PDB file of C-alpha atoms and ligand atoms in Angstrom:
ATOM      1  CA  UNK Y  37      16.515   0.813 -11.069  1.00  0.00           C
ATOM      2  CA  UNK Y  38      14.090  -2.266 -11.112  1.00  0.00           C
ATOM      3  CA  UNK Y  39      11.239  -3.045  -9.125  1.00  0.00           C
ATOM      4  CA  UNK Y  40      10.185  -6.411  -8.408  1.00  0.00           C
ATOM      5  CA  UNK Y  41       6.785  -6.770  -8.006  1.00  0.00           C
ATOM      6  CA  UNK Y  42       2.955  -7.650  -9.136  1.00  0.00           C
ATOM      7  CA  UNK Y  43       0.148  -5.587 -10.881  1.00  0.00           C
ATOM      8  CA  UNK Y  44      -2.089  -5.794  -8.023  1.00  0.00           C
ATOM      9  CA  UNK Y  45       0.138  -5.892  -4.747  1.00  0.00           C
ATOM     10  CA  UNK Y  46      -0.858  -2.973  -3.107  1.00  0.00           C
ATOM     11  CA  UNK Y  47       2.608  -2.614  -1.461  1.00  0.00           C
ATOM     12  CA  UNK Y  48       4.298  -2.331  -4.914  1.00  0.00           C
ATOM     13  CA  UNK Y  49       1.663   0.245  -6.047  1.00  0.00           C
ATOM     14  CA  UNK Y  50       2.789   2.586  -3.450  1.00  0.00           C
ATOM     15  CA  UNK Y  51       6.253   2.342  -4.780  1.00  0.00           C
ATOM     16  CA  UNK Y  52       4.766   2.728  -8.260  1.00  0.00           C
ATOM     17  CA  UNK Y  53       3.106   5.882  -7.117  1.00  0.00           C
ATOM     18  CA  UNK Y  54       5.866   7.364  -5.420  1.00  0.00           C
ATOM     19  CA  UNK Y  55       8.414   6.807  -8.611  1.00  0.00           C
ATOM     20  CA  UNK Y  56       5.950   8.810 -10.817  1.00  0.00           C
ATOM     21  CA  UNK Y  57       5.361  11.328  -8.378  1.00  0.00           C
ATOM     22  CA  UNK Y  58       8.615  11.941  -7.915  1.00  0.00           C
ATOM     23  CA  UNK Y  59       9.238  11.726 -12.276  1.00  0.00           C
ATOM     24  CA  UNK Y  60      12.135   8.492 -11.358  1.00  0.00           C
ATOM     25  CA  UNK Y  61      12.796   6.046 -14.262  1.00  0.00           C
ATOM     26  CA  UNK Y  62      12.591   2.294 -13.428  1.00  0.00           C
ATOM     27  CA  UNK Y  63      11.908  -0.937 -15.373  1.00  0.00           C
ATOM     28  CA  UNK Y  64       8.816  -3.221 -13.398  1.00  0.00           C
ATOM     29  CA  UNK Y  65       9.624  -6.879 -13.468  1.00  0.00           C
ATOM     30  CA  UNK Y  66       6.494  -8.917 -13.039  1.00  0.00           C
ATOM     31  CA  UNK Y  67       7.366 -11.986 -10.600  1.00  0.00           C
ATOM     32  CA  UNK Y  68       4.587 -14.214  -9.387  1.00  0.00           C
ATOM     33  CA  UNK Y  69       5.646 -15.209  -5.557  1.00  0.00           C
ATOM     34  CA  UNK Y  70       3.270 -17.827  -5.027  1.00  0.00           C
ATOM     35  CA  UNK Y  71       4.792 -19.770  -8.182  1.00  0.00           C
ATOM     36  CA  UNK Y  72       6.940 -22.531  -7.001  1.00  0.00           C
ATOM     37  CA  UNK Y  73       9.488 -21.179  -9.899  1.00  0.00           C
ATOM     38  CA  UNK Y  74       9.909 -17.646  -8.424  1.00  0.00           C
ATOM     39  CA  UNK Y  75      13.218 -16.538  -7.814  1.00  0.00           C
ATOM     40  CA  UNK Y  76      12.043 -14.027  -5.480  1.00  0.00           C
ATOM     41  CA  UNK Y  77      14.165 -15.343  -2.519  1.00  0.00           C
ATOM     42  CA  UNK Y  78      17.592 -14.213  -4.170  1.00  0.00           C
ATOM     43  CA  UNK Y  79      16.601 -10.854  -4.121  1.00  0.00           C
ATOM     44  CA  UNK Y  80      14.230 -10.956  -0.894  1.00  0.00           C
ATOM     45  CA  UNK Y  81      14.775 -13.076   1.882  1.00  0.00           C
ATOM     46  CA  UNK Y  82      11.465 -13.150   3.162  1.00  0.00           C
ATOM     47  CA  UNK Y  83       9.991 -13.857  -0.451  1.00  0.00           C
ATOM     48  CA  UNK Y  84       7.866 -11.098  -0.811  1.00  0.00           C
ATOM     49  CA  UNK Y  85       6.995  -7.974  -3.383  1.00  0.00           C
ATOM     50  CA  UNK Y  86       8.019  -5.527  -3.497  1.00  0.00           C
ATOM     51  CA  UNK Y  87      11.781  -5.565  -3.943  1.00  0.00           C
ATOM     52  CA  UNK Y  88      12.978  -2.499  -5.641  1.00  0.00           C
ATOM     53  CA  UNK Y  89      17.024  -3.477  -7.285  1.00  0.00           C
ATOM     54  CA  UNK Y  90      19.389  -0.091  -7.411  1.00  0.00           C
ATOM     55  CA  UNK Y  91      21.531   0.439  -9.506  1.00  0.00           C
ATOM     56  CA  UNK Y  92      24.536  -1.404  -8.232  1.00  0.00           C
ATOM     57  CA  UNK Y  93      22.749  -3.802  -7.655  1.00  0.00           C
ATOM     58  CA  UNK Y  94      22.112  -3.771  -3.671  1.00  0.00           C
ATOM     59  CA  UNK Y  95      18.197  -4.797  -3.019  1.00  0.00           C
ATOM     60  CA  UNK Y  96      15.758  -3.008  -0.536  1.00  0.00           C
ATOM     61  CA  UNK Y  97      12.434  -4.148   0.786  1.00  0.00           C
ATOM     62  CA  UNK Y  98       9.968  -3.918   1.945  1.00  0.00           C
ATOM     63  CA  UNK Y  99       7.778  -1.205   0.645  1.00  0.00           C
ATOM     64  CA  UNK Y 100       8.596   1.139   3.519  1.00  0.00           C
ATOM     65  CA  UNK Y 101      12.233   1.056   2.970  1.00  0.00           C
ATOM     66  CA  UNK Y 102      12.001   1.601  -0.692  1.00  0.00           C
ATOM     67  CA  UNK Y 103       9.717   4.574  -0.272  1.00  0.00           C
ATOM     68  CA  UNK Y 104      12.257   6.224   2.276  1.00  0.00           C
ATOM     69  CA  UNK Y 105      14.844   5.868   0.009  1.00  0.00           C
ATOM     70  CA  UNK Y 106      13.714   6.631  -3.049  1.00  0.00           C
ATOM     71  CA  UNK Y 107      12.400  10.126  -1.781  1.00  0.00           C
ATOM     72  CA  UNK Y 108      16.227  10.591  -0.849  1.00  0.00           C
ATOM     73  CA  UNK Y 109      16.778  10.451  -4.375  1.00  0.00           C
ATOM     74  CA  UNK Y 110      14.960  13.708  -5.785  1.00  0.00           C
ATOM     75  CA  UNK Y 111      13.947  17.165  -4.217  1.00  0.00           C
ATOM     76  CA  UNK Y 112      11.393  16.776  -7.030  1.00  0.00           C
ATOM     77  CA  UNK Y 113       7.758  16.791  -5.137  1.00  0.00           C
ATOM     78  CA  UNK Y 114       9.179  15.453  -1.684  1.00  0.00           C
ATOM     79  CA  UNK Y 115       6.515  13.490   0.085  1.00  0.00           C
ATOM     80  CA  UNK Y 116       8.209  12.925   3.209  1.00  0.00           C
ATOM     81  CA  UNK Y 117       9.158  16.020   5.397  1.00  0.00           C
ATOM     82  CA  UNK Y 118      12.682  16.139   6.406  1.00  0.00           C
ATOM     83  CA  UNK Y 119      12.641  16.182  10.352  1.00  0.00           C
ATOM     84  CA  UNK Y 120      10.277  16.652  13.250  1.00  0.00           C
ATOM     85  CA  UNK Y 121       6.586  15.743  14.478  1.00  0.00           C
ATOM     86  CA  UNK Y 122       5.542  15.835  10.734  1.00  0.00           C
ATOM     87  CA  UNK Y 123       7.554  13.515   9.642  1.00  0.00           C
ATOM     88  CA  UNK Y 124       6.873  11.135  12.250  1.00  0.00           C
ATOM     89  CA  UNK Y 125       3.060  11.678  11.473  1.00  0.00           C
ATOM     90  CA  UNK Y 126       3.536  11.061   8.125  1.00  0.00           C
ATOM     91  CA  UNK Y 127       4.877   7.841   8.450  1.00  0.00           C
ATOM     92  CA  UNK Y 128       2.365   7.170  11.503  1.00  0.00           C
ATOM     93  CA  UNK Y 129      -0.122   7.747   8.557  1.00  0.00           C
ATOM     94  CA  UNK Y 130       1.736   5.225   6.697  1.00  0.00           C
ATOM     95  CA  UNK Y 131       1.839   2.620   8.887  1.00  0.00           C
ATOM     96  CA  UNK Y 132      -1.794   2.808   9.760  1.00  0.00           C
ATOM     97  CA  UNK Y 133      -2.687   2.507   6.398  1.00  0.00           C
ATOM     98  CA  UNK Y 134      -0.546  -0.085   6.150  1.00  0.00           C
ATOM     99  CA  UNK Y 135      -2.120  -1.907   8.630  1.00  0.00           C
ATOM    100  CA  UNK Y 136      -5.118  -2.511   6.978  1.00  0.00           C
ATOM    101  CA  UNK Y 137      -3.610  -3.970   4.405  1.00  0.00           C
ATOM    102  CA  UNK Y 138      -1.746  -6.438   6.305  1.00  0.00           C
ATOM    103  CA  UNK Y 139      -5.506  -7.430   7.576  1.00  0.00           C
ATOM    104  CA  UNK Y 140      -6.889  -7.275   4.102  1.00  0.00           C
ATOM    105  CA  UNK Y 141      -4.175  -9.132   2.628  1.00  0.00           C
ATOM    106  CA  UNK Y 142      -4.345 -11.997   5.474  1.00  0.00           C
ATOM    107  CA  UNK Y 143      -8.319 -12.529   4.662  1.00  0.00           C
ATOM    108  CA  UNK Y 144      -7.369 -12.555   0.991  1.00  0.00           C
ATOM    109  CA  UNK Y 145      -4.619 -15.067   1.663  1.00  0.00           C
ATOM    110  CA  UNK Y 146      -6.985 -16.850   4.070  1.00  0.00           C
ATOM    111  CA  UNK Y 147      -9.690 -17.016   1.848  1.00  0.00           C
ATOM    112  CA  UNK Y 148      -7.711 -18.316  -1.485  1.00  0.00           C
ATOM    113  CA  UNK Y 149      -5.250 -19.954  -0.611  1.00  0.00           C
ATOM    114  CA  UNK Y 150      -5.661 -21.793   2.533  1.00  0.00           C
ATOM    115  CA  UNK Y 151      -7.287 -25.107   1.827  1.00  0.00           C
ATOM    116  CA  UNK Y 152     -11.442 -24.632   3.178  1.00  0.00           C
ATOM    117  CA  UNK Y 153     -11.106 -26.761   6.002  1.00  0.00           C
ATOM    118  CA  UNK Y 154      -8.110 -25.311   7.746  1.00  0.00           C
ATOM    119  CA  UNK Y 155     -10.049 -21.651   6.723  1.00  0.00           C
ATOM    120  CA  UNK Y 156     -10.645 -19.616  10.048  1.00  0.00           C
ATOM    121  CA  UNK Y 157     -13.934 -17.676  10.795  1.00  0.00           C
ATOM    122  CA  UNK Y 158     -12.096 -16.361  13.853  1.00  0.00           C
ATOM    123  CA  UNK Y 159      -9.010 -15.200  12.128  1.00  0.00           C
ATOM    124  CA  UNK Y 160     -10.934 -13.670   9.336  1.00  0.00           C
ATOM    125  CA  UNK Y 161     -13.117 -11.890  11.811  1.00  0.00           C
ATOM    126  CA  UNK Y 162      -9.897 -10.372  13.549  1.00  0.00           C
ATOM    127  CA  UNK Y 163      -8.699  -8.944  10.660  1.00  0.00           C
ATOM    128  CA  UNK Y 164     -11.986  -7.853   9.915  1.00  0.00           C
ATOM    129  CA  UNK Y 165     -12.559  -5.736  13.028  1.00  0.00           C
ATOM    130  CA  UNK Y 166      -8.386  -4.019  11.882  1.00  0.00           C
ATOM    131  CA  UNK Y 167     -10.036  -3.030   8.790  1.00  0.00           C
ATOM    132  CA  UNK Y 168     -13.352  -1.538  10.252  1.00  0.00           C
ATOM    133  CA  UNK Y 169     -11.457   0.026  13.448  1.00  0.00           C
ATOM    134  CA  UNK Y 170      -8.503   1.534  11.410  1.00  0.00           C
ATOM    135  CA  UNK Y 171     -10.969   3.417   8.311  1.00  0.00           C
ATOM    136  CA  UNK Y 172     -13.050   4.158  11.640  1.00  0.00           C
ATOM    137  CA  UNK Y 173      -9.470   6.085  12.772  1.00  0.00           C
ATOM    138  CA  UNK Y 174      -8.560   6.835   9.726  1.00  0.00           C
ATOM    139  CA  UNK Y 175     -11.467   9.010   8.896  1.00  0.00           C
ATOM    140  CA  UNK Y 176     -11.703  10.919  12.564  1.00  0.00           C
ATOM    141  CA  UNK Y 177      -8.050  11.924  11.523  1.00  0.00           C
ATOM    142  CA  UNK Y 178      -8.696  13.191   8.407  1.00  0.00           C
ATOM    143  CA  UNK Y 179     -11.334  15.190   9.370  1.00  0.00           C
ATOM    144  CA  UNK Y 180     -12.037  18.158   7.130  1.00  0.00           C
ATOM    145  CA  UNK Y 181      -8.404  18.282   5.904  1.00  0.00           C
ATOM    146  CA  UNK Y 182      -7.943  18.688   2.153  1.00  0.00           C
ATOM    147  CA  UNK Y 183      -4.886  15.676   2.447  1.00  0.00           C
ATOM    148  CA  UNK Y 184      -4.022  13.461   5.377  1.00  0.00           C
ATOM    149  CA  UNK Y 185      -0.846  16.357   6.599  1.00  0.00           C
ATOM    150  CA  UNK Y 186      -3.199  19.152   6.039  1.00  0.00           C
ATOM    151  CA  UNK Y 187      -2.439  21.220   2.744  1.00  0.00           C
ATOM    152  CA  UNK Y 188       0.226  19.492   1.386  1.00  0.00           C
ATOM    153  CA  UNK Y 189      -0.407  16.093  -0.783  1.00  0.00           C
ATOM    154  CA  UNK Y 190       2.395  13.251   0.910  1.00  0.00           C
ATOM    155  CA  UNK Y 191       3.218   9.526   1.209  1.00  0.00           C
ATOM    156  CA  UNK Y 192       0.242   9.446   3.558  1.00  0.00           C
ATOM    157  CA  UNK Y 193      -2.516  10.306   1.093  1.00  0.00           C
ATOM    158  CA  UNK Y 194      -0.406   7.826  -1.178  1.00  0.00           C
ATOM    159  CA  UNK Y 195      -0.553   5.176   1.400  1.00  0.00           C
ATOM    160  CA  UNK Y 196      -4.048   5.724   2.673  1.00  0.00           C
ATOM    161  CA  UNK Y 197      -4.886   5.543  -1.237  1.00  0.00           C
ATOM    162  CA  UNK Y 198      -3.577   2.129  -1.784  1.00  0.00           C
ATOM    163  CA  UNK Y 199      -4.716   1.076   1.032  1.00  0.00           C
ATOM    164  CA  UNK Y 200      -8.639   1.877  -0.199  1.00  0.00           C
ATOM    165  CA  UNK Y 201      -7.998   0.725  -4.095  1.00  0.00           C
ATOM    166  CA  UNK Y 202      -7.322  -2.642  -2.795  1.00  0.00           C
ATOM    167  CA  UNK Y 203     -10.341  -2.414  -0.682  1.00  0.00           C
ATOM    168  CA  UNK Y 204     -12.283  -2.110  -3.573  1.00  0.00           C
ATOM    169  CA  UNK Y 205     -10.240  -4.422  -5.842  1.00  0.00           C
ATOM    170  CA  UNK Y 206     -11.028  -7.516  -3.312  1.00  0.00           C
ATOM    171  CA  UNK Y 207     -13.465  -6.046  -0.543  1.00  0.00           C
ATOM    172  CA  UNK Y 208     -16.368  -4.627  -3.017  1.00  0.00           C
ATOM    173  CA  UNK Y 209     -18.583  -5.510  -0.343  1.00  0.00           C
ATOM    174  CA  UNK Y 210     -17.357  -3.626   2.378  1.00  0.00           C
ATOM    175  CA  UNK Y 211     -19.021  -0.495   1.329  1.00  0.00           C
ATOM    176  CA  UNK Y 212     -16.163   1.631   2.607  1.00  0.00           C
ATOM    177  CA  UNK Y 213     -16.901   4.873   0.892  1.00  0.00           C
ATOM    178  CA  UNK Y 214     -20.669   4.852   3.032  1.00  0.00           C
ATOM    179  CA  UNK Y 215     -19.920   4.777   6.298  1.00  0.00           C
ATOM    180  CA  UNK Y 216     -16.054   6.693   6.218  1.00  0.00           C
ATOM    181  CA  UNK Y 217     -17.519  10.216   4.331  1.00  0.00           C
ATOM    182  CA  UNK Y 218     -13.640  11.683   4.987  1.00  0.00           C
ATOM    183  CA  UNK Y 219     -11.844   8.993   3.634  1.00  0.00           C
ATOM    184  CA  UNK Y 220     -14.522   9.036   0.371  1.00  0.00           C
ATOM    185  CA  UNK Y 221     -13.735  12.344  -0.083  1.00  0.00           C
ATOM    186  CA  UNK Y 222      -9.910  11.753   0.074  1.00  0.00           C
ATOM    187  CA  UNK Y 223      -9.589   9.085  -2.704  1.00  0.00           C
ATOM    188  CA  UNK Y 224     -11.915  11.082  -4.782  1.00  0.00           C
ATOM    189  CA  UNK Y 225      -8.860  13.524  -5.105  1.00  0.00           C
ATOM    190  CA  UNK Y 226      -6.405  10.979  -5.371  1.00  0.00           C
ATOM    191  CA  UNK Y 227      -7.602   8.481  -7.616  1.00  0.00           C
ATOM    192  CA  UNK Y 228      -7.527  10.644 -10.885  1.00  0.00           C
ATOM    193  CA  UNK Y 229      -3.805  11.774 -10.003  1.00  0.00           C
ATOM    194  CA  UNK Y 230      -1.918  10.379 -13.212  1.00  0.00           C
ATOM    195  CA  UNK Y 231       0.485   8.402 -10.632  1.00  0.00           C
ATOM    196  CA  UNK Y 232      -2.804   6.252  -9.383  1.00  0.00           C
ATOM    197  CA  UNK Y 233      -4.222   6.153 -12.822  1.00  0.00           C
ATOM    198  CA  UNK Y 234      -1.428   4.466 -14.123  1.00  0.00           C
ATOM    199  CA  UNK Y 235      -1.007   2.058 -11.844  1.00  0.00           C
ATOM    200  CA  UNK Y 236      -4.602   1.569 -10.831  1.00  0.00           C
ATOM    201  CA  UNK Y 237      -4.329  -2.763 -10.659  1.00  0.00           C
ATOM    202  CA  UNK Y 238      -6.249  -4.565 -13.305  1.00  0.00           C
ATOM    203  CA  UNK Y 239      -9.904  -5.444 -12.801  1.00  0.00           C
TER     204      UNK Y 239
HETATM  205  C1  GSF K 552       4.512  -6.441   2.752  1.00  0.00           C
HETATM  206  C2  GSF K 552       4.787  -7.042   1.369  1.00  0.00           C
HETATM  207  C3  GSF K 552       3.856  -8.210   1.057  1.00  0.00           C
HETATM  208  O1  GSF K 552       3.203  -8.774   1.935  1.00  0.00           O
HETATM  209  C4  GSF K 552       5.882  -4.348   2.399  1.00  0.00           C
HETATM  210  O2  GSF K 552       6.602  -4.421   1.385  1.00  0.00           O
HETATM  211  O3  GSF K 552       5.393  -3.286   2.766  1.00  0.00           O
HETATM  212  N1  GSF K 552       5.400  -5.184   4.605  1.00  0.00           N
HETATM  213  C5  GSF K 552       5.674  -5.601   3.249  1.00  0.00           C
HETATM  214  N2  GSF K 552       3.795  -8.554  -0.235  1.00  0.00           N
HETATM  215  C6  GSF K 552       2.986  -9.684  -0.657  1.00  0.00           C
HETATM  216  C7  GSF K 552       2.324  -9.375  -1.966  1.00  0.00           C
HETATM  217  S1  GSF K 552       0.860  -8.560  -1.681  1.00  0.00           S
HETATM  218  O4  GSF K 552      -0.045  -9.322  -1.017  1.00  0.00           O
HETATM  219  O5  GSF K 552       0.917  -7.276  -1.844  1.00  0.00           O
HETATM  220  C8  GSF K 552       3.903 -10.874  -0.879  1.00  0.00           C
HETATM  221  O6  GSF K 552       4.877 -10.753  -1.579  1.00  0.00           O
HETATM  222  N3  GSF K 552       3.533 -12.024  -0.306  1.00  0.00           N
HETATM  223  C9  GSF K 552       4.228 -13.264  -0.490  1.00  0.00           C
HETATM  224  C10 GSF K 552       4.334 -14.052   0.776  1.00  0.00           C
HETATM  225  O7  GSF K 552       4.913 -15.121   0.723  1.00  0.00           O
HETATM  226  O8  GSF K 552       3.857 -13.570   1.835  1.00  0.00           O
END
């Protein structure tokens, strides 16, 4: 398998994380999207990272999809249970997390890449209150809980992980680990797990 993708997309380091979780074998190939050489488009549509390539060939996106599928591929450390209310959970976790990334990444794209006078205060503050309401949510979930489903470690923790490395890769400022004690205590755990180590996104 290849996956498409970037050293600091947090989307593709949730795939990362769930290959070496679940011990898969895969070749990263770095492609920058904003270049106006990628070739991302003849593998994803909409252009975007990450874009994992099977082995014959087919290619899935986006980072949801990918994640589904590849835990299909292993019984080795399953991180999404099979049926029921915990599996929807799970991925409820996963989407929230998510979320406030889609915010984080919109402010990041806002404030880089759109030229300074067509920059919006308003939009940025929207996403803004996404990020502070979700790790508000976020952290009243969690609770107490050793991991996001309780005892057992799952995409959630992995997604609710990326989500706060790339808080503090391009939102030092927020503070997060201050004000959200739960969450704090959550990403302690996780970010010495060999799978986040190694695919922690350069400084
Ligand atoms: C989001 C992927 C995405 O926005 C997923 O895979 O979960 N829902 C999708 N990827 C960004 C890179 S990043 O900011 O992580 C991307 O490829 N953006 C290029 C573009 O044209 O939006």
């Amino acid at each position: 398998m290849k996956l498409i993708g970037s050293l600091t997309s947090p989307y593709v380091r949730k795939v990362r994380i769930v290959m070496a979780e679940k011990k898969l074998e895969y070749e990263l190939i770095i492609e920058d999207v904003w270049s106006d050489k990628t070739k991302i488009q003849a593998y994803n549509p909409l252009g975007k990272v990450p874009c994992l390539v099977m082995d014959d060939n087919g290619c899935l996106f986006d980072s949801r999809v990918i994640v589904e599928y590849l835990d299909t591929l292993s019984p080795v450390g399953r991180l999404i249970p099979q049926t029921g209310r915990d599996r929807t959970a799970t991925r409820c976790w996963e989407a929230t997390a998510d979320g406030v990334l889609d915010a984080a990444v919109a402010i990041n794209i806002e404030k880089t890449r759109r030229p300074a006078e067509l920059r919006s205060d308003d939009w940025i503050k929207r996403q803004t209150d996404k990020i502070t309401t979700t790790l508000e949510f976020m952290n009243t979930e969690l609770d107490s809980l050793v991991f996001c489903m309780g005892i057992n470690f799952s995409l959630a923790d992995i997604a609710v992980g990326c989500a706060l490395g790339y808080l503090d890769l391009r939102f030092e400022e927020l503070n997060w680990r201050k004000k959200y004690i739960n969450l704090a205590a959550l990403y302690e755990k996780l970010r010495v797990r060999p799978s986040f180590v190694g695919s922690a996104p350069p400084k």
